[in-house]
CSV table of C-alpha atoms and ligand atoms in Angstrom, one decimal:
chain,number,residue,atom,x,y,z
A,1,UNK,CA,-4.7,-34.8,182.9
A,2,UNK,CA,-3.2,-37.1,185.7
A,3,UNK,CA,-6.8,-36.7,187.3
A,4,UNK,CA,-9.0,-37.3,184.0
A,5,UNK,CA,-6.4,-40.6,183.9
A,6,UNK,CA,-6.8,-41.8,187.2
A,7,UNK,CA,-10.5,-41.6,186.6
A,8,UNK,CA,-10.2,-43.9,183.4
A,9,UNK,CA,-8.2,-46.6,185.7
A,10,UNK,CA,-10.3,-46.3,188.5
A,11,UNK,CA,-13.1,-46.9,186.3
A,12,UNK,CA,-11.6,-49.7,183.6
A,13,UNK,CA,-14.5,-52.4,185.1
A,14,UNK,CA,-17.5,-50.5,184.7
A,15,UNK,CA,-16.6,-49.3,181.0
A,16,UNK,CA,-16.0,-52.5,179.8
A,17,UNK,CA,-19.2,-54.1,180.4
A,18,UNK,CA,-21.0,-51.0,179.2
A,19,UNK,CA,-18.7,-51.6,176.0
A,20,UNK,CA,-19.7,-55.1,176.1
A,21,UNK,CA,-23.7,-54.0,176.2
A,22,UNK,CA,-22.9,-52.2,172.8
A,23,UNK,CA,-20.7,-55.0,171.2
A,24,UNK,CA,-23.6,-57.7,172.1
A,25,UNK,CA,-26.1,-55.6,170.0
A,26,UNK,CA,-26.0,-56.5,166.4
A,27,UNK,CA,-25.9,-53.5,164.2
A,28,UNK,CA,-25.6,-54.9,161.3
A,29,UNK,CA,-26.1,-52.5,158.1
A,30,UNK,CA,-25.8,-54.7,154.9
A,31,UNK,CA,-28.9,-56.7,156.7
A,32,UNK,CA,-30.7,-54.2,158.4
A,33,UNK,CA,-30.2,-56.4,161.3
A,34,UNK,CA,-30.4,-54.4,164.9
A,35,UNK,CA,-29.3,-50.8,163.6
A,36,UNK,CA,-32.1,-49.0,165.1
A,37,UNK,CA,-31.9,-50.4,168.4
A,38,UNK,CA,-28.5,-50.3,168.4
A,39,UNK,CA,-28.6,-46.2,167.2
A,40,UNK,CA,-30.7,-45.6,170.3
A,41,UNK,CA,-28.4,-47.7,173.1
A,42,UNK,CA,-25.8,-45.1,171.5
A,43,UNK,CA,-27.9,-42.6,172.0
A,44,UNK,CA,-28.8,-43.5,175.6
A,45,UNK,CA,-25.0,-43.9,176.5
A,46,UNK,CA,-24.6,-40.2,174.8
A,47,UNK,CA,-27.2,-39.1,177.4
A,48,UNK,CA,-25.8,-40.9,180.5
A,49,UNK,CA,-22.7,-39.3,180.1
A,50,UNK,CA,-23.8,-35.9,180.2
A,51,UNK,CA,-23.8,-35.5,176.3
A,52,UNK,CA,-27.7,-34.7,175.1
A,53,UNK,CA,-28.0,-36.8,172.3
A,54,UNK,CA,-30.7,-37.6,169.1
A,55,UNK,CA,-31.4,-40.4,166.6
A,56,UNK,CA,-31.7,-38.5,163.4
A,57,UNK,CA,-32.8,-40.4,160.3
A,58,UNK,CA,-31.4,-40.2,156.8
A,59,UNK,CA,-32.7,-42.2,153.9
A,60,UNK,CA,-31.3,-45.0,154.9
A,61,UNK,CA,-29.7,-45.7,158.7
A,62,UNK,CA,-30.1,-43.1,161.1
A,63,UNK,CA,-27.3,-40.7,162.5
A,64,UNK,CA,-27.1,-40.7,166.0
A,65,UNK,CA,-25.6,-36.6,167.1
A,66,UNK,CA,-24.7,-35.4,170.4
A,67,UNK,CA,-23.7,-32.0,171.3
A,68,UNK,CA,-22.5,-30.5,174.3
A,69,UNK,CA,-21.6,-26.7,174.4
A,70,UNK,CA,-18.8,-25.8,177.3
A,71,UNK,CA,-19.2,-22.1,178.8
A,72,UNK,CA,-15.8,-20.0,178.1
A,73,UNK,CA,-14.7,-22.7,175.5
A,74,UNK,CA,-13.7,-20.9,172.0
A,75,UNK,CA,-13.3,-23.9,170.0
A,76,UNK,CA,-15.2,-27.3,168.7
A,77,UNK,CA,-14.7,-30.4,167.8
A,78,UNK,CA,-16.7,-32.4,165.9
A,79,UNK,CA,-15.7,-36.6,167.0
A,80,UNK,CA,-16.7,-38.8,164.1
A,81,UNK,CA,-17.3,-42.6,164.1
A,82,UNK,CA,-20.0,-45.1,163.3
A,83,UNK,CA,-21.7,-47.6,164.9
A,84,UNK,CA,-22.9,-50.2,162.6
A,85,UNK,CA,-20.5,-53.6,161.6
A,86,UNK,CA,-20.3,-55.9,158.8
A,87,UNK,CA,-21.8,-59.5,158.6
A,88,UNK,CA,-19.6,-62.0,161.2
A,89,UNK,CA,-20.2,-65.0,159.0
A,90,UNK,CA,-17.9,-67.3,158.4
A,91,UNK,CA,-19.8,-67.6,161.4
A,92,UNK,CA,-17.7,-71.2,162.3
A,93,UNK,CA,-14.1,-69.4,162.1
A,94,UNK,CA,-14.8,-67.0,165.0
A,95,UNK,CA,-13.5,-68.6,168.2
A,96,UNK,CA,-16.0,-67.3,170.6
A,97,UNK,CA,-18.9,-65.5,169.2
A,98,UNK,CA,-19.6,-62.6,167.5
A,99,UNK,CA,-22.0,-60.6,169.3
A,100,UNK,CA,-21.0,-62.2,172.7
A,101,UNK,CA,-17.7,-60.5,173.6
A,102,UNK,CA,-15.1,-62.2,175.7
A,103,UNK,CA,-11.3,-61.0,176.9
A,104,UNK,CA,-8.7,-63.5,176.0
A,105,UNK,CA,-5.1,-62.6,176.1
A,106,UNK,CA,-5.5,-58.7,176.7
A,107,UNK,CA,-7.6,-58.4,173.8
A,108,UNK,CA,-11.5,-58.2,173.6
A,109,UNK,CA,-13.5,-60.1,170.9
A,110,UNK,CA,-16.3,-59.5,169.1
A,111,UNK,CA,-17.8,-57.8,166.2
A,112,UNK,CA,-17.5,-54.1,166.1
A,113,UNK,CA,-14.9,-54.1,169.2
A,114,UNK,CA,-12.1,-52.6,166.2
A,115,UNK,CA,-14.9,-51.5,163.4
A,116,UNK,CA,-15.7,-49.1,164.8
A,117,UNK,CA,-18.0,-49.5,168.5
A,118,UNK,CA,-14.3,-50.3,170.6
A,119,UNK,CA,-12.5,-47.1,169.0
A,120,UNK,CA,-16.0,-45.0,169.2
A,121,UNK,CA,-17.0,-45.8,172.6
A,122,UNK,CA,-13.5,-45.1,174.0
A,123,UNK,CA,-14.4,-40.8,172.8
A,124,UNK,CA,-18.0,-41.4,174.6
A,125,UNK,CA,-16.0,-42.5,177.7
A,126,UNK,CA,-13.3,-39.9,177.3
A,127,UNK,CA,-15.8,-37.6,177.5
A,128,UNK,CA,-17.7,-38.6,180.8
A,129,UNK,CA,-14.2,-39.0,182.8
A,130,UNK,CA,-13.4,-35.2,181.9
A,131,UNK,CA,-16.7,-34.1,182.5
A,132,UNK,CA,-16.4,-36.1,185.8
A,133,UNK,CA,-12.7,-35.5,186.6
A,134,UNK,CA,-12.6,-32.2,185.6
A,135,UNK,CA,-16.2,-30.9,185.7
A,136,UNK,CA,-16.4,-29.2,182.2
A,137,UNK,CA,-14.9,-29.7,178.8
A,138,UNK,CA,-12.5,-27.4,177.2
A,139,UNK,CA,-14.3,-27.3,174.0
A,140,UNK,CA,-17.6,-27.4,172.5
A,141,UNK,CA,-18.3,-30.8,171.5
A,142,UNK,CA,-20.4,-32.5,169.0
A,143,UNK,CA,-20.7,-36.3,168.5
A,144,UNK,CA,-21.6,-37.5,164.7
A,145,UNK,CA,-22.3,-41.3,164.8
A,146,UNK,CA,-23.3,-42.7,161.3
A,147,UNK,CA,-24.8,-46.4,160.7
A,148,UNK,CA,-24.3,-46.6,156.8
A,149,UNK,CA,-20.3,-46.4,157.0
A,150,UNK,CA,-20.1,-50.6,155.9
A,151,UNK,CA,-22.3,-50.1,153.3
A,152,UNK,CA,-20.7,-47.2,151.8
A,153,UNK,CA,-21.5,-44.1,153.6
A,154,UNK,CA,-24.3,-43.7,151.0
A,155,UNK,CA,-26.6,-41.0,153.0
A,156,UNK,CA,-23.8,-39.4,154.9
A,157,UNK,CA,-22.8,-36.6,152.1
A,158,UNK,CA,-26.3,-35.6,152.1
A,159,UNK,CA,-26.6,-35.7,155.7
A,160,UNK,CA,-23.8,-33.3,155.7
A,161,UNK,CA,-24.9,-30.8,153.0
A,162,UNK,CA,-28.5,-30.4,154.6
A,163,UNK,CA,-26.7,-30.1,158.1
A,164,UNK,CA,-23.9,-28.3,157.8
A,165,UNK,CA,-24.6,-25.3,160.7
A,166,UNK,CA,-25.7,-28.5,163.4
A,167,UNK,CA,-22.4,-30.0,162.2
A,168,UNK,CA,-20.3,-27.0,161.8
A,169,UNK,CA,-17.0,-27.4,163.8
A,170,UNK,CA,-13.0,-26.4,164.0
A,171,UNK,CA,-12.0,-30.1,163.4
A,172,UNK,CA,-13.0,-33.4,163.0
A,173,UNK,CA,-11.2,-36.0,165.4
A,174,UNK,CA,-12.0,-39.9,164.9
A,175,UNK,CA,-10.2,-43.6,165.5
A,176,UNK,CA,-10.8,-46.0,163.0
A,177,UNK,CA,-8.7,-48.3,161.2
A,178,UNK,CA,-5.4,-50.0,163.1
A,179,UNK,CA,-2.7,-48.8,164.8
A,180,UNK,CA,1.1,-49.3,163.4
A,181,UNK,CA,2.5,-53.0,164.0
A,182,UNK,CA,3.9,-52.6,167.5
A,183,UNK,CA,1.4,-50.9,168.9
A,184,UNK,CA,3.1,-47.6,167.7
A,185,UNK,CA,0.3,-44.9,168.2
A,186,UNK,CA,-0.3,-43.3,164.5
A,187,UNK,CA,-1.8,-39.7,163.6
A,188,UNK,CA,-3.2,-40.4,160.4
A,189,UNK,CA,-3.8,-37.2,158.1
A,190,UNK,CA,-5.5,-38.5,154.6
A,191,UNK,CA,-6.6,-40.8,152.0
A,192,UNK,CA,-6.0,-41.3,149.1
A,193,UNK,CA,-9.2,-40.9,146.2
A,194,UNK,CA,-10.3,-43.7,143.8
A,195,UNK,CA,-12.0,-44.0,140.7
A,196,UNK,CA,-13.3,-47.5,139.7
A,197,UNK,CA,-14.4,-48.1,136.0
A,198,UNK,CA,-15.3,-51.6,134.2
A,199,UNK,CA,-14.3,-51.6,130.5
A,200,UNK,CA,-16.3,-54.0,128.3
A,201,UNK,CA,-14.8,-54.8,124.8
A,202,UNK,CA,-17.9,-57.0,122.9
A,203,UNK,CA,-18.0,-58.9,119.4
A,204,UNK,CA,-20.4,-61.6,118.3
A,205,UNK,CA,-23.5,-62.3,120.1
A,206,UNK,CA,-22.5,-65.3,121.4
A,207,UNK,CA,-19.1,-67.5,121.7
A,208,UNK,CA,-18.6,-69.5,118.7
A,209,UNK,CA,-15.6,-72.6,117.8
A,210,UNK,CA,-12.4,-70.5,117.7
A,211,UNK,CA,-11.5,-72.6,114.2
A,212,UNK,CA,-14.7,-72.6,112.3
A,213,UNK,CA,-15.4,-69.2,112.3
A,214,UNK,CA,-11.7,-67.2,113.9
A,215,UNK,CA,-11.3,-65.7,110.9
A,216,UNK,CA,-14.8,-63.8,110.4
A,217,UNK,CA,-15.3,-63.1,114.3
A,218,UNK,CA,-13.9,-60.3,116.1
A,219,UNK,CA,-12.0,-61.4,119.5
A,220,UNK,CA,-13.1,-58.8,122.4
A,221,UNK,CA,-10.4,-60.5,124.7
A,222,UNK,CA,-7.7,-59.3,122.3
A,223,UNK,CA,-9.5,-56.0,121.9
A,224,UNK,CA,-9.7,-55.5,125.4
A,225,UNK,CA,-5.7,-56.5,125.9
A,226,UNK,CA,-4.6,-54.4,123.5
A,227,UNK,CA,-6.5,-51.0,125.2
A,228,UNK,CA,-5.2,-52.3,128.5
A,229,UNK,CA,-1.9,-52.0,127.5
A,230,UNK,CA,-2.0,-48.4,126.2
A,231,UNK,CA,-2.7,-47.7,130.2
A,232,UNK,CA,0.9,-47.9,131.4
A,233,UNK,CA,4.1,-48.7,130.6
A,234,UNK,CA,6.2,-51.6,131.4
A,235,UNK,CA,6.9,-50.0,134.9
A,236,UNK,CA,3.4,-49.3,135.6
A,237,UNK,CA,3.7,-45.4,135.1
A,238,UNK,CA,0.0,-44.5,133.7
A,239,UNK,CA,-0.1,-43.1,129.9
A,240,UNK,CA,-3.5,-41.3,130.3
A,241,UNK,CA,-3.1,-37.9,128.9
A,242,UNK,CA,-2.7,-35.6,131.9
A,243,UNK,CA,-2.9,-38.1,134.7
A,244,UNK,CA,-0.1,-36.9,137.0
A,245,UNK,CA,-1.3,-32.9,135.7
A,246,UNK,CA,-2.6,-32.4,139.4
A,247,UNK,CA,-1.1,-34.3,141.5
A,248,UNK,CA,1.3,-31.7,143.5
A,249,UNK,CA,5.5,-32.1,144.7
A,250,UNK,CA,5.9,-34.3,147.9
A,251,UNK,CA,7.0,-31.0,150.7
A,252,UNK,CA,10.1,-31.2,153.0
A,253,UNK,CA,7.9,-32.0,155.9
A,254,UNK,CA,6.2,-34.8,154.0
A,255,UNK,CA,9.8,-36.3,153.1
A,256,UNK,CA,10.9,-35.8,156.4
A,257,UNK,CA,7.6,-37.8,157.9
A,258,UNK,CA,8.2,-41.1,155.3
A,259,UNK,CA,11.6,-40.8,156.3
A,260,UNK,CA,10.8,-41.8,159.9
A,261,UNK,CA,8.2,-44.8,159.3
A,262,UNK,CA,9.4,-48.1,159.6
A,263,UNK,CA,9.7,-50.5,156.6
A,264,UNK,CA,8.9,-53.8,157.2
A,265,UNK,CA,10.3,-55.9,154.2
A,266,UNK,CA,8.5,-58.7,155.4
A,267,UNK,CA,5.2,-57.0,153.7
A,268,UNK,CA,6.8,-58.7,150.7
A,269,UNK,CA,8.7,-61.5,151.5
A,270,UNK,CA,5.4,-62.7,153.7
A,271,UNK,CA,3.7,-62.7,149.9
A,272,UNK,CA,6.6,-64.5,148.8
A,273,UNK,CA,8.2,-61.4,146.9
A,274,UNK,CA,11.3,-60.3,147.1
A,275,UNK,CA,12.4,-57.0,148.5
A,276,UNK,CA,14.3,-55.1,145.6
A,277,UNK,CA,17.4,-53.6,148.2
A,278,UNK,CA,17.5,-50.2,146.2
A,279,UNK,CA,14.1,-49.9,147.2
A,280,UNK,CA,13.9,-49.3,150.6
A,281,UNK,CA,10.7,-47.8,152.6
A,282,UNK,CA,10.2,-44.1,151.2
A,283,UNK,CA,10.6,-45.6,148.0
A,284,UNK,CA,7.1,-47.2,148.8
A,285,UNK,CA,5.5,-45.0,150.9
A,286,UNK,CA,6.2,-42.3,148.5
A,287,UNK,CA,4.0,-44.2,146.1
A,288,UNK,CA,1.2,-44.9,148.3
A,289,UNK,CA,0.7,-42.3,149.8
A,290,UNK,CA,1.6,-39.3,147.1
A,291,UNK,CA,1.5,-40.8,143.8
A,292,UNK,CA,-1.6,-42.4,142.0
A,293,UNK,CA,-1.7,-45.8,140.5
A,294,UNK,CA,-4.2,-47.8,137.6
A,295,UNK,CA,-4.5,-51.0,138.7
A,296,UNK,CA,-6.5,-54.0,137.3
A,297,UNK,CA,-8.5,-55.5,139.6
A,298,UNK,CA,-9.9,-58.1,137.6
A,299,UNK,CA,-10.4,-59.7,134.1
A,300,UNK,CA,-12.6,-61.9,132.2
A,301,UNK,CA,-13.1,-63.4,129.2
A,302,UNK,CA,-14.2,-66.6,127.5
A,303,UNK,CA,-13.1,-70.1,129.1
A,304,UNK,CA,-11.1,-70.2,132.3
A,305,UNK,CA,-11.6,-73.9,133.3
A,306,UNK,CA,-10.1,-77.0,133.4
A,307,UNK,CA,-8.7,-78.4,130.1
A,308,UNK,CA,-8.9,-77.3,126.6
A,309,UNK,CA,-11.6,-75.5,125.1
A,310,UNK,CA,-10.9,-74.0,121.8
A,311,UNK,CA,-12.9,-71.3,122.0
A,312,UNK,CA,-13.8,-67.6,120.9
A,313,UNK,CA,-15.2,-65.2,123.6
A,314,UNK,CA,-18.0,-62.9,122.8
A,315,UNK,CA,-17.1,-60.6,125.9
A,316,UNK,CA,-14.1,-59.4,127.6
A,317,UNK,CA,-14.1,-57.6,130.6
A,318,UNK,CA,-11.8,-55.3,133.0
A,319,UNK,CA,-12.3,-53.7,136.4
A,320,UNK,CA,-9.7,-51.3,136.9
A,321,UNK,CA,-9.0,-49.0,140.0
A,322,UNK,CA,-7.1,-45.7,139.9
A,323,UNK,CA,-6.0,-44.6,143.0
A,324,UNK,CA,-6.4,-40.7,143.1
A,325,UNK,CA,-4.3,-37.8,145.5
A,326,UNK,CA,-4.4,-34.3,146.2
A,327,UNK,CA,-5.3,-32.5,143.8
A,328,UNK,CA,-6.6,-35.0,141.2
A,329,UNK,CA,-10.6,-35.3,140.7
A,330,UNK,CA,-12.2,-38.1,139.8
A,331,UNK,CA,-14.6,-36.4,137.5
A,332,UNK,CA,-12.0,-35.0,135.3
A,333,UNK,CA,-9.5,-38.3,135.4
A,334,UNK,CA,-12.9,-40.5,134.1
A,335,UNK,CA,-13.3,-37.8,131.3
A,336,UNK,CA,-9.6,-38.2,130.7
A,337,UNK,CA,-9.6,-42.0,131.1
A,338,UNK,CA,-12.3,-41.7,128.0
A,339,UNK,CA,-10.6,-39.5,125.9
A,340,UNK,CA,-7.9,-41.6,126.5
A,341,UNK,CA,-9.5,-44.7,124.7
A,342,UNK,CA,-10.8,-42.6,121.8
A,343,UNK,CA,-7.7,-41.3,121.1
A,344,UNK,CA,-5.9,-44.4,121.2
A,345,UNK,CA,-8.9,-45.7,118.5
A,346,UNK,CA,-11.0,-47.9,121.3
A,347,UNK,CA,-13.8,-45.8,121.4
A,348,UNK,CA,-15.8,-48.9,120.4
A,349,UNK,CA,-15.6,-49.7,123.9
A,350,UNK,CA,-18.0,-49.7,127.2
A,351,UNK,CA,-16.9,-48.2,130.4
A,352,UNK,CA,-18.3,-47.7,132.9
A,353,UNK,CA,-17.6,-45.5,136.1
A,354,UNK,CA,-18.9,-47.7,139.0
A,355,UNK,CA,-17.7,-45.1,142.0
A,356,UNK,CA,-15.4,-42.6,142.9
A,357,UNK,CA,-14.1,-41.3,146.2
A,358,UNK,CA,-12.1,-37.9,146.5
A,359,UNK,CA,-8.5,-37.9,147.7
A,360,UNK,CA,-8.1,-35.8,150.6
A,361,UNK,CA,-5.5,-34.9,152.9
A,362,UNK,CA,-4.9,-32.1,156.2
A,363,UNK,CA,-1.5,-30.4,155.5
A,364,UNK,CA,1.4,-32.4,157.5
A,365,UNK,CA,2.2,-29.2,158.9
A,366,UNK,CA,-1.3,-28.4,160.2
A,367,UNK,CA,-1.8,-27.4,164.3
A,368,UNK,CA,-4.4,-30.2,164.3
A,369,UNK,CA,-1.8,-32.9,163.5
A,370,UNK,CA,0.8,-31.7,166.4
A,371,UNK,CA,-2.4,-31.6,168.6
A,372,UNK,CA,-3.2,-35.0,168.0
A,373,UNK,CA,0.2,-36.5,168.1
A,374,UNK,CA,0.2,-34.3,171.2
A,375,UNK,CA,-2.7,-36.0,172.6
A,376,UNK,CA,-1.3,-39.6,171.6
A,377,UNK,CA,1.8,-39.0,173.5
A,378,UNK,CA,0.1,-38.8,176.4
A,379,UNK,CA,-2.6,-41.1,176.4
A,380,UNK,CA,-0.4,-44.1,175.0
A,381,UNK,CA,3.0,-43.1,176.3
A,382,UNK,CA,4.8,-43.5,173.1
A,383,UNK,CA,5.8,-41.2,170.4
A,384,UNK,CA,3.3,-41.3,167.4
A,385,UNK,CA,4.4,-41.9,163.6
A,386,UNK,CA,2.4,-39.2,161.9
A,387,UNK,CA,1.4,-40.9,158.8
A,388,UNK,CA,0.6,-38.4,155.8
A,389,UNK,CA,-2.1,-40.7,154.2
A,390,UNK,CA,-3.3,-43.8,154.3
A,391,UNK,CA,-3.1,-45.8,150.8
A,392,UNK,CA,-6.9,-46.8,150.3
A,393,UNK,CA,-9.8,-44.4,150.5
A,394,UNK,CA,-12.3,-43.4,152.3
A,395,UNK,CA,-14.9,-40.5,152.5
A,396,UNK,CA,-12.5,-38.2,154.6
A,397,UNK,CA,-13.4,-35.7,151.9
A,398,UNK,CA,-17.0,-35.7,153.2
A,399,UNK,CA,-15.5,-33.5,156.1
A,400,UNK,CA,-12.4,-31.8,154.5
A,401,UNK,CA,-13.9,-30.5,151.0
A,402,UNK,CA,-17.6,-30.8,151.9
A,403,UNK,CA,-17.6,-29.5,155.3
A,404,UNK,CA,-14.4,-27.7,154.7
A,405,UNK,CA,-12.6,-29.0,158.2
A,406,UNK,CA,-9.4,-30.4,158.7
A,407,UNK,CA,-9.7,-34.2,160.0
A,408,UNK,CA,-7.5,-36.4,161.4
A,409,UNK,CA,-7.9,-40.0,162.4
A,410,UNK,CA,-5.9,-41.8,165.5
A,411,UNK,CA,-6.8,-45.5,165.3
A,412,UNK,CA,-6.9,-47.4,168.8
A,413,UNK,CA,-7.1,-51.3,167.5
A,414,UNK,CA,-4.4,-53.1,166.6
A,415,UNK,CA,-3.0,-53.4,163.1
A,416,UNK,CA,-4.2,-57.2,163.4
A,417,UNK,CA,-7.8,-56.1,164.6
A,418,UNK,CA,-9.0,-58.5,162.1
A,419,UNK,CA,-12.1,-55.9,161.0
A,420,UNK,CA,-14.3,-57.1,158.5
A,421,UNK,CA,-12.9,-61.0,159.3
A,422,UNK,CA,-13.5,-63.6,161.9
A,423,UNK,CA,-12.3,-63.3,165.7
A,424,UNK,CA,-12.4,-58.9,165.4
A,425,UNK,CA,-10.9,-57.4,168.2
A,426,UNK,CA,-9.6,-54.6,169.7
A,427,UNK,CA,-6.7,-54.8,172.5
A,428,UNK,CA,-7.6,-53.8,176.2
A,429,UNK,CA,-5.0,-51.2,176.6
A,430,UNK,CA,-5.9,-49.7,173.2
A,431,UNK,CA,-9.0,-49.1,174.4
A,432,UNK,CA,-8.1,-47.6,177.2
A,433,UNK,CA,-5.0,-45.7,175.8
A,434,UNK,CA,-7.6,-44.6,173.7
A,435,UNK,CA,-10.3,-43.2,176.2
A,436,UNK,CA,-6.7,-41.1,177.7
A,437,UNK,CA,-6.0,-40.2,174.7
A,438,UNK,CA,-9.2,-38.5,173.6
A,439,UNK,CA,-9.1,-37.0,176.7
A,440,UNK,CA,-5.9,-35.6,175.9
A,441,UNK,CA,-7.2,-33.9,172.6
A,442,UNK,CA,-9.6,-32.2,173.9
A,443,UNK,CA,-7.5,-30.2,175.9
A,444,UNK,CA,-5.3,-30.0,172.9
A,445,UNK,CA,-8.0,-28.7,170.5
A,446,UNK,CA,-8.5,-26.3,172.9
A,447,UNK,CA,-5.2,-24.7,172.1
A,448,UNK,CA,-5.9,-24.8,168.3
B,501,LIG,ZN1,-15.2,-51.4,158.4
């Protein structure tokens, strides 16, 4: 490893501004703005590094794939990312601009440096010093770079099914997301699911004066309030008819992990909450990370404005999110959220399932978890937090239920990378904590 490392520092220069050739390419997916061009610079870096690469398309943006087989090696890793970034605007809040990065203050700037070119770039670098430093990788490797991943992954599952021997691997290893606040390395091992619905509770055709005609009209923002609060109960527990049927026991192991991640009350008193004292960090992590939640995102109904205006809505509607884990399936919760409002005599209302991800989570306890706080140890010097799963979602499920691999994600920007937002970035030593660090797993996957 120590010559691998010294390769990445004698090297630190030349990767940057081969970085900074990939951040000043727009890729930007929403607008179709640069993503081809920006697939085959990928691809080109992919080749230059020793990695034979392709720009495959999909309905949508293509997938740039690399694969590089390693004589003697047993196993292979498949190294996830994706290439393309959201929109920079407000384009006046950034303080240098987007597509033109610039180093200030150990960190670098620019579009895509966290989401997701930094953290991607550092495994295509990773890859050239231990081909270079060491002359052949320990494992068979194969590169799967996807330029949909802002707009919702929405080719990638099929993508997967029709590829599935080209993509076919041990493991999937990718960095995205932040790091823990003090630049505490994290092994991240899941997600949760989510199922988003919109419940629409309807009356007259129109909004009519609330005293003239209250009597004979019907009022679908009471309609709606009243479902809404057959949901949960005071505390927020859900009342859906088998809602917690799947989700499994937290594990000794799993216990044992929460019990070792900081809790940082200032997550509340920063919203101007106040910490409740009996309810210290497992109390919360244990609910995001291993319990599901219904949550209203949003709610709307007749007159909101300024004033008085004495009036009776024609239309009341609710977004609501349920956040999903292991074992639960969105299918049968949305069937259940419907029976649910039949039942309860509401089945005069409209809902309607607007998307869904899977939960999915690799086992705590899995080889592929040690390897990659393994690996993490050594390329950032600092013990990892292994982190069971993260509270929002994402289509990790794509690779554990649909290609049936364990995955695990070790993030290499900062927790304040500022992704989607103004002034992005990605800390130098992340980046290059990050190249040692894929290195490192590699070698570790190797062992799997
Ligand atoms: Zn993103």
């Amino acid at each position: 490893m120590q010559q691998i490392f010294q390769y990445v520092e004698g090297n630190r220069e030349r990767f940057l501004q081969e970085l900074f050739a990939l951040l000043r390419q727009p890729s930007i997916s929403a607008q179709n703005q640069g993503v081809a061009e920006c697939a085959e610079l990928l691809k080109s870096h992919l080749d230059a590094v020793g990695v034979p690469a392709m720009v495959m398309p999909t309905a949508g943006h293509p997938v740039v794939f690399g694969e590089l087989k390693s004589p003697g090696a047993t196993r292979t890793v498949l190294i996830y990312g994706h290439y393309d970034v959201q929109p920079p605007d407000p384009l006046e809040q950034w303080k240098s601009p987007p597509f033109e990065p610039t180093v200030r203050d150990g960190r670098i700037w620019g579009r895509g440096a966290g989401d997701n070119k930094g953290q991607l770039f550092a495994h295509v670098k990773a890859v050239e010093a231990v081909l270079k430093a060491a002359k052949r990788l320990p494992v068979h490797l194969k590169f799967l770079f996807e330029g949909e991943e802002e707009v919702g992954s929405r080719n990638l599952r099929s993508f997967l099914e029709a590829n599935r021997a080209l993509l076919g691997a041990d493991c999937c290893y990718c960095s995205d997301g932040g790091m823990y606040p003090d630049d505490q390395p994290t092994v991240v091992l899941g997600v949760r699911g989510n199922l988003y619905v919109e419940v629409t509770a309807k009356g007259a055709n129109r909004d009519v004066h609330s005293g003239n005609l209250g009597p004979y009209v019907p009022n679908p923002a009471w309609r709606l309030a009243h479902f809404l609060a057959t949901l949960t109960d005071e505390s927020g527990k859900a009342q859906v008819k088998g809602f917690y049927d799947d989700v499994l026991p937290m594990t000794d192991s799993e216990r044992k992990a929460l019990a070792k991640i900081p809790f940082d009350p200032g997550v509340l008193t920063g919203l101007g909450l106040t910490p409740d004292p009996a309810k210290g960090g497992p109390f919360y992590f244990e609910r995001v990370m291993f319990q599901p939640a219904m949550n209203i995102c949003g709610l709307t109904s007749g007159y909101g404005g300024r004033g008085m205006k004495t009036v009776l809505p024609h239309v009341a509607k609710a977004k609501i999110d349920m956040r999903l884990v292991v074992n639960m399936d969105p299918n049968d919760i949305f069937a259940k959220f419907t029976a649910h409002a039949r039942e309860h005599g509401f089945g005069d209302l409209e809902i309607q399932r607007l998307g869904s991800f899977y939960p999915s989570r690799t086992p705590i306890d899995h080889p592929l978890g040690r390897a990659a706080a393994a690996a993490a140890r050594q390329g950032f010097g600092k013990e990892p937090l292994l982190i069971p799963c993260m509270g929002g979602s994402d289509p990790d499920y794509y690779f554990t239920k649909v290609l049936g691999m364990p995955r695990v994600n070790v993030p290499y920007a900062p927790h304040d990378e500022n992704n989607h937002a103004p002034n992005e970035n990605i800390k130098l030593e992340g980046f290059f904590c990050g190249v040692k660090t894929t290195a490192a797993f590699l070698h570790e996957a190797a062992k799997l």
